[in-house]
PDB file of C-alpha atoms in Angstrom:
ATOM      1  CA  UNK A  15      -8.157  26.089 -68.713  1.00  0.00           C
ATOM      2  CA  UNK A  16      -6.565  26.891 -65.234  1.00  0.00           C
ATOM      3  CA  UNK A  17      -7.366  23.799 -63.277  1.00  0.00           C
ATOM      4  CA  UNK A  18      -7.857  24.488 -59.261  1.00  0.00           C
ATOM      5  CA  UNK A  19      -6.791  22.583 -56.523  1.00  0.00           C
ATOM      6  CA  UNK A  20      -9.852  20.832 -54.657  1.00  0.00           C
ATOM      7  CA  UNK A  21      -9.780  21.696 -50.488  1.00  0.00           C
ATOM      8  CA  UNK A  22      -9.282  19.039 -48.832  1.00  0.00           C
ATOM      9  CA  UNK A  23     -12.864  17.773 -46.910  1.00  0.00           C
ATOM     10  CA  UNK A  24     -13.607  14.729 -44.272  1.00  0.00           C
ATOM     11  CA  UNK A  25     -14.521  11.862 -46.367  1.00  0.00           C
ATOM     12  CA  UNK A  26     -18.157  11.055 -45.788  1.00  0.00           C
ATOM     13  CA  UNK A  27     -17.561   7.595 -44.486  1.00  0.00           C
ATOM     14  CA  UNK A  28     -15.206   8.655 -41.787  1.00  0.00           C
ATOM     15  CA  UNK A  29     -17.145  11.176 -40.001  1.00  0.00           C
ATOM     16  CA  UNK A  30     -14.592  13.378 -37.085  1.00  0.00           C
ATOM     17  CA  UNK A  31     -14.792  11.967 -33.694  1.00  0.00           C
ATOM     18  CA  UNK A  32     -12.867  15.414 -33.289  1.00  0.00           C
ATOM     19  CA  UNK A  33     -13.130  18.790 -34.334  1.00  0.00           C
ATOM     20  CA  UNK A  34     -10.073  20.695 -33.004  1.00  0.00           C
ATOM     21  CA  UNK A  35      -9.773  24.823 -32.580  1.00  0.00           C
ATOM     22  CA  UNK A  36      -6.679  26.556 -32.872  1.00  0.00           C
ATOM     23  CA  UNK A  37      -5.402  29.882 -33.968  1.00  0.00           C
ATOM     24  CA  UNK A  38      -2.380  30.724 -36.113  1.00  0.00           C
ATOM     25  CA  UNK A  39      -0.450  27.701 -38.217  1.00  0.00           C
ATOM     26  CA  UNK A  40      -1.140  24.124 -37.288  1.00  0.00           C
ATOM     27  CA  UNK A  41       1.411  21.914 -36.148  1.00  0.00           C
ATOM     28  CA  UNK A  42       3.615  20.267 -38.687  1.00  0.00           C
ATOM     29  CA  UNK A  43       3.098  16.806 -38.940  1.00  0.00           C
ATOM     30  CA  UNK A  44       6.750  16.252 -38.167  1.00  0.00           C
ATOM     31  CA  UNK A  45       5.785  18.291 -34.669  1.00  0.00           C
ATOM     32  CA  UNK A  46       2.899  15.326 -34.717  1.00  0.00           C
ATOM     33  CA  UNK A  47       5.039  12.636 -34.753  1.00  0.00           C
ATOM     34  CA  UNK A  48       7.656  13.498 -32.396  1.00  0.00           C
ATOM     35  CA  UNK A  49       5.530  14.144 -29.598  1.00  0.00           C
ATOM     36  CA  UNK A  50       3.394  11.116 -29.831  1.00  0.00           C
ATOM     37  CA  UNK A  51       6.543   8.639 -30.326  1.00  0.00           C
ATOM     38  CA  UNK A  52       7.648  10.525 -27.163  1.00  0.00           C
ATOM     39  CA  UNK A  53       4.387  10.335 -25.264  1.00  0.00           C
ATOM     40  CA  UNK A  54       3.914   6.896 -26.732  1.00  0.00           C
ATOM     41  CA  UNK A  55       7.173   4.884 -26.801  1.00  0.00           C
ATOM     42  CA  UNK A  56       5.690   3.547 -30.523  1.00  0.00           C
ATOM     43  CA  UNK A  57       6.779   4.597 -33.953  1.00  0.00           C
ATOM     44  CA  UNK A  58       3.882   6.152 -35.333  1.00  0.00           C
ATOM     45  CA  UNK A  59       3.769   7.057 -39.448  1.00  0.00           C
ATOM     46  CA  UNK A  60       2.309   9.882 -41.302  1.00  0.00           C
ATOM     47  CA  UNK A  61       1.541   9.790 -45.005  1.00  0.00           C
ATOM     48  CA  UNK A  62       0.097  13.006 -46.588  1.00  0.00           C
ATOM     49  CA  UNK A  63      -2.693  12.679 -49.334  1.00  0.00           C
ATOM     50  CA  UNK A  64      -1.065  13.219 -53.112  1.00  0.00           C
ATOM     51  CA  UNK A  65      -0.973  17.252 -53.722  1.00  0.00           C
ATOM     52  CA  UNK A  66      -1.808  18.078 -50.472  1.00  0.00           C
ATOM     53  CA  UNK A  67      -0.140  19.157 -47.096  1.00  0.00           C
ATOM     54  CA  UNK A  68      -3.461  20.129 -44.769  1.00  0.00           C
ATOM     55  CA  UNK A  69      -4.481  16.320 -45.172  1.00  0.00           C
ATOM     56  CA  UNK A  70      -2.930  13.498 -44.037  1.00  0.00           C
ATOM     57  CA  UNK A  71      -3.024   9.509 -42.380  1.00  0.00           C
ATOM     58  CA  UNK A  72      -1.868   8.831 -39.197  1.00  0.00           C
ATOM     59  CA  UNK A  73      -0.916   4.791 -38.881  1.00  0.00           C
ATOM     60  CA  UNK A  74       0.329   3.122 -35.534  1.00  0.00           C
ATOM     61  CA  UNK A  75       0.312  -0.887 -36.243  1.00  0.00           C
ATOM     62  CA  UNK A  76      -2.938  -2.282 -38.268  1.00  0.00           C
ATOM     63  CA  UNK A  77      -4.826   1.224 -36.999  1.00  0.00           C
ATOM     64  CA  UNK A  78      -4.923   4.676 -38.853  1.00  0.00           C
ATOM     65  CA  UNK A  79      -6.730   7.933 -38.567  1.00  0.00           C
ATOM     66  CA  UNK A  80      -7.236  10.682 -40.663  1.00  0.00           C
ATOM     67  CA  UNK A  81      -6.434  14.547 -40.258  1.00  0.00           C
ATOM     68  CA  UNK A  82      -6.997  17.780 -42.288  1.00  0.00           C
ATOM     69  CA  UNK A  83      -5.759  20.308 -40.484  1.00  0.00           C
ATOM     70  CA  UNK A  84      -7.387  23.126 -41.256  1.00  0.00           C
ATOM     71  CA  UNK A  85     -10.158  22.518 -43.044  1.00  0.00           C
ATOM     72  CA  UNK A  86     -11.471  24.993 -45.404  1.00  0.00           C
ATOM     73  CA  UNK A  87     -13.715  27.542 -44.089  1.00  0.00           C
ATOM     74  CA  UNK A  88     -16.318  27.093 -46.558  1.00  0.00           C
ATOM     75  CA  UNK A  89     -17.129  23.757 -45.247  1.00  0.00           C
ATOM     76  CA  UNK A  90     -17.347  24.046 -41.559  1.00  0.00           C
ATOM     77  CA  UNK A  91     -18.011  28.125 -41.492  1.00  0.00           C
ATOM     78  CA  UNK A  92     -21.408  27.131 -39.757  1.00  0.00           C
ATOM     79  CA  UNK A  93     -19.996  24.528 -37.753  1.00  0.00           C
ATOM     80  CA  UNK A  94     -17.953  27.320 -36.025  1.00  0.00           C
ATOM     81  CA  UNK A  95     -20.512  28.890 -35.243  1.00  0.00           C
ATOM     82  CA  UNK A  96     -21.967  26.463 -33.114  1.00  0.00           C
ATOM     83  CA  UNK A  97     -19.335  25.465 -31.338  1.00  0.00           C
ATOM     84  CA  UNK A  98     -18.419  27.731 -28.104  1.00  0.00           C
ATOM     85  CA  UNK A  99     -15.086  28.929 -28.947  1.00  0.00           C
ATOM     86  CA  UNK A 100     -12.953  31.699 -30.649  1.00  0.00           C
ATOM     87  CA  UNK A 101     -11.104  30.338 -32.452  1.00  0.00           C
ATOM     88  CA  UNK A 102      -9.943  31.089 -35.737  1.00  0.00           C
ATOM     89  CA  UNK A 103      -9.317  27.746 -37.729  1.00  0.00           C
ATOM     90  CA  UNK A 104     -10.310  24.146 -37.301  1.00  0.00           C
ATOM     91  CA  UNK A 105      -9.230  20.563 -38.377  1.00  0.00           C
ATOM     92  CA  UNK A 106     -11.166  17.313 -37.749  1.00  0.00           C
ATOM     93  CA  UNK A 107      -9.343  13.882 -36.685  1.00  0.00           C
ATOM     94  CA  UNK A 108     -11.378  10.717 -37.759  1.00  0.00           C
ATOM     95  CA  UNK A 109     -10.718   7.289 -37.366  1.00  0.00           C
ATOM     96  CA  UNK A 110     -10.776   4.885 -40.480  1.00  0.00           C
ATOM     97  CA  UNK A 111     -13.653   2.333 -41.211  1.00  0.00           C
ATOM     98  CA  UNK A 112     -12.689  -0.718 -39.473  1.00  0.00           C
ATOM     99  CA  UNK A 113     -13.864  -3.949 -37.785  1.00  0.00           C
ATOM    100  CA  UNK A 114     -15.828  -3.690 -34.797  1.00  0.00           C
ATOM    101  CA  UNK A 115     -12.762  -5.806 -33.369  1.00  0.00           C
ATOM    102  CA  UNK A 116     -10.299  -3.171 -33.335  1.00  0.00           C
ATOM    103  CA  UNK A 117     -12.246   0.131 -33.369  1.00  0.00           C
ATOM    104  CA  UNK A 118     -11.233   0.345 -29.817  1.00  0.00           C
ATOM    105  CA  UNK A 119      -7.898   0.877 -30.746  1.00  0.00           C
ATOM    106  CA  UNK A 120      -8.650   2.971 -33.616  1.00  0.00           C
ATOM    107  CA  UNK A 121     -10.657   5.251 -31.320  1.00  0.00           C
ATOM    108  CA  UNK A 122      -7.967   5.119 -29.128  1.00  0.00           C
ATOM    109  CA  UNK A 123      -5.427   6.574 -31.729  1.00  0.00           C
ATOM    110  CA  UNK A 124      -8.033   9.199 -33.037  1.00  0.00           C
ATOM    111  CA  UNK A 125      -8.150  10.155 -29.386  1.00  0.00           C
ATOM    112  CA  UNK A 126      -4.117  10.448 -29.013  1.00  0.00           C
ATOM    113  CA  UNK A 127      -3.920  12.648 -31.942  1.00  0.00           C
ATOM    114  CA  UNK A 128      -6.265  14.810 -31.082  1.00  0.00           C
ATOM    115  CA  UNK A 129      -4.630  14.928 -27.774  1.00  0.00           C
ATOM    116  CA  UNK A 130      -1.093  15.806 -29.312  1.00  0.00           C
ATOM    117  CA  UNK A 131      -2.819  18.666 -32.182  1.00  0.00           C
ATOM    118  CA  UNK A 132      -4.236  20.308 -28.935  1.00  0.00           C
ATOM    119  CA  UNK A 133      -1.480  20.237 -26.999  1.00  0.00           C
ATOM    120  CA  UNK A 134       0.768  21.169 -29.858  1.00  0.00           C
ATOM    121  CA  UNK A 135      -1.548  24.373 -31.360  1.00  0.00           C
ATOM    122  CA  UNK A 136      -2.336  25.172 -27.117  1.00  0.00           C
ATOM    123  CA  UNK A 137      -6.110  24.508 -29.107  1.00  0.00           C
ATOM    124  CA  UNK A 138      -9.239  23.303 -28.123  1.00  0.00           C
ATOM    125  CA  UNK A 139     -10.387  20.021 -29.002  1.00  0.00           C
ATOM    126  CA  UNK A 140     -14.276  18.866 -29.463  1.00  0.00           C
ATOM    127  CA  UNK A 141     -15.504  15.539 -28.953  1.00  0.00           C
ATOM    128  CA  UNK A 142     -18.620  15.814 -31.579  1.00  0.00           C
ATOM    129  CA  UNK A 143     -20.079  12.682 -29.846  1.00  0.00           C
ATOM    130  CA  UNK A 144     -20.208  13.880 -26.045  1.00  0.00           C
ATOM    131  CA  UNK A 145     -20.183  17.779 -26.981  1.00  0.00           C
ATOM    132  CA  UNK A 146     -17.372  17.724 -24.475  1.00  0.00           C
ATOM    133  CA  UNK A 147     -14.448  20.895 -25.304  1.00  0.00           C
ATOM    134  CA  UNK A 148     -11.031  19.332 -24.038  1.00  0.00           C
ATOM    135  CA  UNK A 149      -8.342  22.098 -23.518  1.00  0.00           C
ATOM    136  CA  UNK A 150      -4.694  21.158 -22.917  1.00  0.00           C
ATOM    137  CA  UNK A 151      -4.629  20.798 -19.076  1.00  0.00           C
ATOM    138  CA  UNK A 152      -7.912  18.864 -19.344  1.00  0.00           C
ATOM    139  CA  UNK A 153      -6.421  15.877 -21.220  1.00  0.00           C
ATOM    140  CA  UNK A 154      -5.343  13.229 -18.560  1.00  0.00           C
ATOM    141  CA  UNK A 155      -1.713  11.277 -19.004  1.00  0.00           C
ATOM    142  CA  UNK A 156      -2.291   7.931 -20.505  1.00  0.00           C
ATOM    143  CA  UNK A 157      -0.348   5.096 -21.104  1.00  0.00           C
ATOM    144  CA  UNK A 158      -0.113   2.928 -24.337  1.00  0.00           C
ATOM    145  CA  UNK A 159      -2.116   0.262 -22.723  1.00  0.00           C
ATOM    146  CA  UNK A 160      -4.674   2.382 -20.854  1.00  0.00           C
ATOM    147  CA  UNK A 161      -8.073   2.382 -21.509  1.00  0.00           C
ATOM    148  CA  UNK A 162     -10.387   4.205 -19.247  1.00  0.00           C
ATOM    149  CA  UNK A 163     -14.472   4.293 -20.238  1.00  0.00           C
ATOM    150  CA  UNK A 164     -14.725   7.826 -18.755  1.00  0.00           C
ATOM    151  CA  UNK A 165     -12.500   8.768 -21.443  1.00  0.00           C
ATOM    152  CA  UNK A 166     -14.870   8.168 -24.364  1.00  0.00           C
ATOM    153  CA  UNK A 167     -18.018   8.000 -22.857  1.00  0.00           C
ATOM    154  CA  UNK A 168     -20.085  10.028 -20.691  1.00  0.00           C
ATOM    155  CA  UNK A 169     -23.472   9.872 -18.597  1.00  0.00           C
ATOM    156  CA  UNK A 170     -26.589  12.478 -19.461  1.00  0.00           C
ATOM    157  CA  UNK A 171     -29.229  12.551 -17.160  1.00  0.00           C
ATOM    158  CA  UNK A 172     -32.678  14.337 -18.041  1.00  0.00           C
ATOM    159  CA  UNK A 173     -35.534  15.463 -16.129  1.00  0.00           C
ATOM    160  CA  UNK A 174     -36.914  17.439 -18.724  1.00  0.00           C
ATOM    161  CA  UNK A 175     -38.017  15.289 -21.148  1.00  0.00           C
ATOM    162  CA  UNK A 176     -40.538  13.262 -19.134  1.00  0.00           C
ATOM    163  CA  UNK A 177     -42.937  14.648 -16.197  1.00  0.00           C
ATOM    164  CA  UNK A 178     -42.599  12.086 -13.792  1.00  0.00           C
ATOM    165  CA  UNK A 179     -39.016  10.046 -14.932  1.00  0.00           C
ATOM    166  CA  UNK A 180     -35.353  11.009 -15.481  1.00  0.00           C
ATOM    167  CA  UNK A 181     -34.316   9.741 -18.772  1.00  0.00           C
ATOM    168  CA  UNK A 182     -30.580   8.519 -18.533  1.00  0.00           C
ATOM    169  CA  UNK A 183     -28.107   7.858 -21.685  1.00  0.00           C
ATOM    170  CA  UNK A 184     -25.092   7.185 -22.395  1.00  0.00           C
ATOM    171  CA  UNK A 185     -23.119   9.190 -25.026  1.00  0.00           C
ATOM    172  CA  UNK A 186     -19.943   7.823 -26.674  1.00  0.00           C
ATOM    173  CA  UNK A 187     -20.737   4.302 -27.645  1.00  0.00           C
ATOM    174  CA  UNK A 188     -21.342   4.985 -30.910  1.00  0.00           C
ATOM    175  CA  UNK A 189     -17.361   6.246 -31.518  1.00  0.00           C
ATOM    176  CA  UNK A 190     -17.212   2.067 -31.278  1.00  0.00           C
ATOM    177  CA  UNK A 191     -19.783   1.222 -33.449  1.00  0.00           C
ATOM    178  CA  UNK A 192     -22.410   0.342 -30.624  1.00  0.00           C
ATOM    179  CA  UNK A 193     -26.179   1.565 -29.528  1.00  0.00           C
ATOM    180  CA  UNK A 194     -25.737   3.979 -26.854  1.00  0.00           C
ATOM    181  CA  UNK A 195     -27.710   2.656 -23.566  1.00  0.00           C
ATOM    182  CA  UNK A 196     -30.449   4.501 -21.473  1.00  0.00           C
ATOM    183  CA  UNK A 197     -32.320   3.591 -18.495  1.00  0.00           C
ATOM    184  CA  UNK A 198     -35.848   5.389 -16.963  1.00  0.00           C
ATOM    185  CA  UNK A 199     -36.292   6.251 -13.561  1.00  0.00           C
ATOM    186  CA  UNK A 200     -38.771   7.934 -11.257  1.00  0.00           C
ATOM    187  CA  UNK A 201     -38.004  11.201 -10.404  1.00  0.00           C
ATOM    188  CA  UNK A 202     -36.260  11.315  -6.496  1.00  0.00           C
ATOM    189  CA  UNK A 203     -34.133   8.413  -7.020  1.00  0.00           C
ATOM    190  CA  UNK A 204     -30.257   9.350  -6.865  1.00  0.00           C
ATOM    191  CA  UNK A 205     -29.279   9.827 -10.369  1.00  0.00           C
ATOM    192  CA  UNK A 206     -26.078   7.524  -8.897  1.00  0.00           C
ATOM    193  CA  UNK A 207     -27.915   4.491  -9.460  1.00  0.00           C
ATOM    194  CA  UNK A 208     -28.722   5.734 -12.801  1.00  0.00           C
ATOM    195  CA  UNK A 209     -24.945   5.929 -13.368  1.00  0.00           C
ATOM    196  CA  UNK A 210     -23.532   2.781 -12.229  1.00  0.00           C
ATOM    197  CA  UNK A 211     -26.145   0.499 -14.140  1.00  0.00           C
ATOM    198  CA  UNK A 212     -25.328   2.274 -17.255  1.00  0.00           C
ATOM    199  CA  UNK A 213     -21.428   2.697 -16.746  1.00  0.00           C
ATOM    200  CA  UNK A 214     -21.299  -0.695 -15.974  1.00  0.00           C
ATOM    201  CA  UNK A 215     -23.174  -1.529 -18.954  1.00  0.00           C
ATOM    202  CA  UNK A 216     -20.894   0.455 -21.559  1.00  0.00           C
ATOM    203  CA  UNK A 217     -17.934  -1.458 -20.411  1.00  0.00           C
ATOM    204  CA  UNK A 218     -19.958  -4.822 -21.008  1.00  0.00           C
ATOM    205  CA  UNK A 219     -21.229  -3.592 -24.160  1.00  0.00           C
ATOM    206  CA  UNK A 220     -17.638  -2.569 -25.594  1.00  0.00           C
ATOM    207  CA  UNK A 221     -16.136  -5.608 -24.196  1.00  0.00           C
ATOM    208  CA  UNK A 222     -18.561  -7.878 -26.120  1.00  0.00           C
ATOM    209  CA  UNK A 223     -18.004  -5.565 -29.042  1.00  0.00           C
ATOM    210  CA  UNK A 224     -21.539  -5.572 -29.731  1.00  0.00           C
ATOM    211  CA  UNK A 225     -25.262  -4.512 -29.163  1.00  0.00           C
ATOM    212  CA  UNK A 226     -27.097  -7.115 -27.666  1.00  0.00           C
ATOM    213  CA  UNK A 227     -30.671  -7.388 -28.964  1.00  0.00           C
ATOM    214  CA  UNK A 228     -33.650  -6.850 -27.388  1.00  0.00           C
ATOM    215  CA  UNK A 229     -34.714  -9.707 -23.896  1.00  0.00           C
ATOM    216  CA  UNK A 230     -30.895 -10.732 -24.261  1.00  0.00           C
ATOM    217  CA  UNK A 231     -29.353 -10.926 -20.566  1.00  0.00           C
ATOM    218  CA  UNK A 232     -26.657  -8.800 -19.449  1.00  0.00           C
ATOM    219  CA  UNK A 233     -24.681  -9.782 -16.723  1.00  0.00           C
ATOM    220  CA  UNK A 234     -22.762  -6.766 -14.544  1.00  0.00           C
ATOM    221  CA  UNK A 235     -20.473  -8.586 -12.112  1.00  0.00           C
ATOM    222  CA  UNK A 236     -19.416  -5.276 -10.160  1.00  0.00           C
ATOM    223  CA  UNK A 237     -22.922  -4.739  -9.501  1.00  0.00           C
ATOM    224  CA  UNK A 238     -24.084  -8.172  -8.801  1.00  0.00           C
ATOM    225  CA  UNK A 239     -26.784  -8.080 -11.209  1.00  0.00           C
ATOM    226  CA  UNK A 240     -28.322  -9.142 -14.231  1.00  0.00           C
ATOM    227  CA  UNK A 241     -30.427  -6.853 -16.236  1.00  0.00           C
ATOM    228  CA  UNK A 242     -32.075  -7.183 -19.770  1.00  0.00           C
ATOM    229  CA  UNK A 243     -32.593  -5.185 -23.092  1.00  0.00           C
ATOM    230  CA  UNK A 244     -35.701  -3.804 -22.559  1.00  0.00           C
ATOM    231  CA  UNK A 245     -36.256  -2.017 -25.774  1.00  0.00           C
ATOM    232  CA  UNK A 246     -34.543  -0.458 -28.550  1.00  0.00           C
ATOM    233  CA  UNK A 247     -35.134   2.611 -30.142  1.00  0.00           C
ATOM    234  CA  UNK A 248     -33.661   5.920 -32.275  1.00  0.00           C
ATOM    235  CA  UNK A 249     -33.159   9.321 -30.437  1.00  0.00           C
ATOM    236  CA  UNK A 250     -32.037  12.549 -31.219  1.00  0.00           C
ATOM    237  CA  UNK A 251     -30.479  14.224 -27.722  1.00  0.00           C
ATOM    238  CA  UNK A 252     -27.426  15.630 -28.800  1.00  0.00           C
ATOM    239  CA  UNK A 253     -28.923  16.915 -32.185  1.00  0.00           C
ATOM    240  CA  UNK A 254     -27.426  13.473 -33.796  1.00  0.00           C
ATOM    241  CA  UNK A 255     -29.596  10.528 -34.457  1.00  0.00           C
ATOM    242  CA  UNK A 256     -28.792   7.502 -32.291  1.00  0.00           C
ATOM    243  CA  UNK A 257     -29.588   4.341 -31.664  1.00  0.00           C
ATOM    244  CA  UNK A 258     -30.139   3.290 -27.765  1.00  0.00           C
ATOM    245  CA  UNK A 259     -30.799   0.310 -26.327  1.00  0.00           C
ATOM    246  CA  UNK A 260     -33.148   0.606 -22.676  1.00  0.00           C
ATOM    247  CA  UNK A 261     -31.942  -1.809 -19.837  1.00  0.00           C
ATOM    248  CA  UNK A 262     -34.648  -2.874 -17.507  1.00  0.00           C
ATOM    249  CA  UNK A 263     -34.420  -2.182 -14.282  1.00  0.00           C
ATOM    250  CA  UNK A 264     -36.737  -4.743 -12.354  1.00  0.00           C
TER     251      UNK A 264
END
C-alpha cells in the first residue's frame, strides 16, 4: 500500500489573518528570516512541520505564527477566485491561539511576515478581515515597537443599508479577539464624526484588551467624551459573521 503525503492545510483553530498571492517559487524560509532580522533588529526562528517544507512556525520571543506557503490548490481553488488578483499560487499566515494579553503582539508578527513574504515573492498580500490587498510599496516602514491602529483596523461607512442612517463599523478588531464597534447616524452628518468616535474607541477597546458589555462607560480622552455600549449584536458585512458592539451617541 503506497501511502501519500497529506497537503499541508491551515489548522481550523488558527484561521489566516493573511492570504498572500504570488507567482513562481515562494521565498525560502531562510530568505524569511534574513530579511525580518534585518528589518527587525530581533532573531526570529523558523521550525518546519515534520515531512514537510510548504509549512512552517515562525517564533519571535513567547509569540509564533504559522505559514504554508503555497497551499494546495484544492483547498483554496475557490478562494482564488474571489479574490481580485492574478495570481498563480497562494499561502496563508496565521497567528497562533493565544491570550487576549499578547495577541497584539502576535498580530503584530503575523502582520511582519506577511509583510516580508510580499515583499520577498513582489506578491500581493490580503488582509481577510478588512478585504484590504497590500502590494509591496503599500506596506509602510515600521519599527519593532510601533503600533499604529490604522494598520489593523479600518472604518466602513454605509448608507445603503438603512433609509434614513449611515451605519458605521469598524473592521479589524476581531484579529485581537474583540467585538468590532459600530455607531448609527442620520444621513447629512460628516461621516468624520462617525470616524473619530469609533477610531477612538478601537484604541480603548484594544488597550483594555476586552469588549466591554452592554451600559458599561467608555471614556475617550482625545475626544473629551464619554459614551456607552448601547447594544450588542452579530452582523454579517464583510460576508464573515461578527460580533459588534453599538456606542451611543447622546
Amino acid at each position: 500500500m503506497r501511502i501519500r503525503k497529506k497537503s499541508p492545510k491551515p489548522s481550523a483553530k488558527r484561521p489566516p489573518l493573511y492570504f498572500i498571492g504570488y507567482r513562481g517559487t515562494a521565498p525560502s524560509t531562510e530568505e524569511v528570516k534574513l530579511l525580518y532580522e534585518r528589518e527587525y533588529g530581533v532573531p526570529l526562528a523558523i521550525r518546519h512541520e515534520e515531512g514537510s517544507t510548504e509549512s512552517w512556525q515562525a517564533t519571535h520571543g513567547p509569540w509564533s505564527a504559522h505559514v504554508v506557503m503555497p497551499l494546495p490548490m484544492s483547498h483554496v481553488a475557490e478562494v482564488m477566485k474571489q479574490l481580485a488578483w492574478e495570481h498563480d499560487l497562494m499561502g496563508a499566515v496565521a497567528p497562533s491561539i493565544v491570550s487576549p494579553r499578547d495577541m497584539p503582539d502576535t498580530v503584530l508578527l503575523a502582520a511582519r511576515l506577511a509583510r516580508c513574504l510580499t515583499l520577498l515573492s513582489q506578491g500581493t498580500a490580503y488582509d481577510v478581515i478588512t478585504q484590504a490587498y497590500v502590494n509591496p510599496t503599500d506596506w509602510q516602514p515600521r519599527t519593532l515597537t510601533s503600533f499604529l491602529l490604522d494598520d489593523h483596523v479600518s472604518i466602513v461607512h454605509d448608507d445603503t443599508s438603512q433609509p434614513d442612517r449611515v451605519w458605521s463599523y469598524s473592521l479589524g478588531l476581531s484579529k485581537f479577539g474583540l467585538d468590532e464597534v459600530e455607531v448609527f447616524m442620520a444621513k447629512g452628518l460628516p461621516d468624520s464624526a462617525a470616524k473619530e468616535m469609533l477610531t477612538e474607541s478601537a484604541g480603548e477597546l484594544l488597550r483594555a484588551g476586552q469588549s466591554p458589555k452592554v451600559g458599561t462607560a467608555l471614556d475617550l480622552p482625545q475626544l473629551r467624551r464619554t459614551i456607552r455600549i448601547r447594544n450588542y449584536r452579530t452582523a454579517a458585512p464583510a460576508g464573515r459573521m461578527l460580533g459588534f458592539r453599538e456606542l451611543q451617541t447622546s
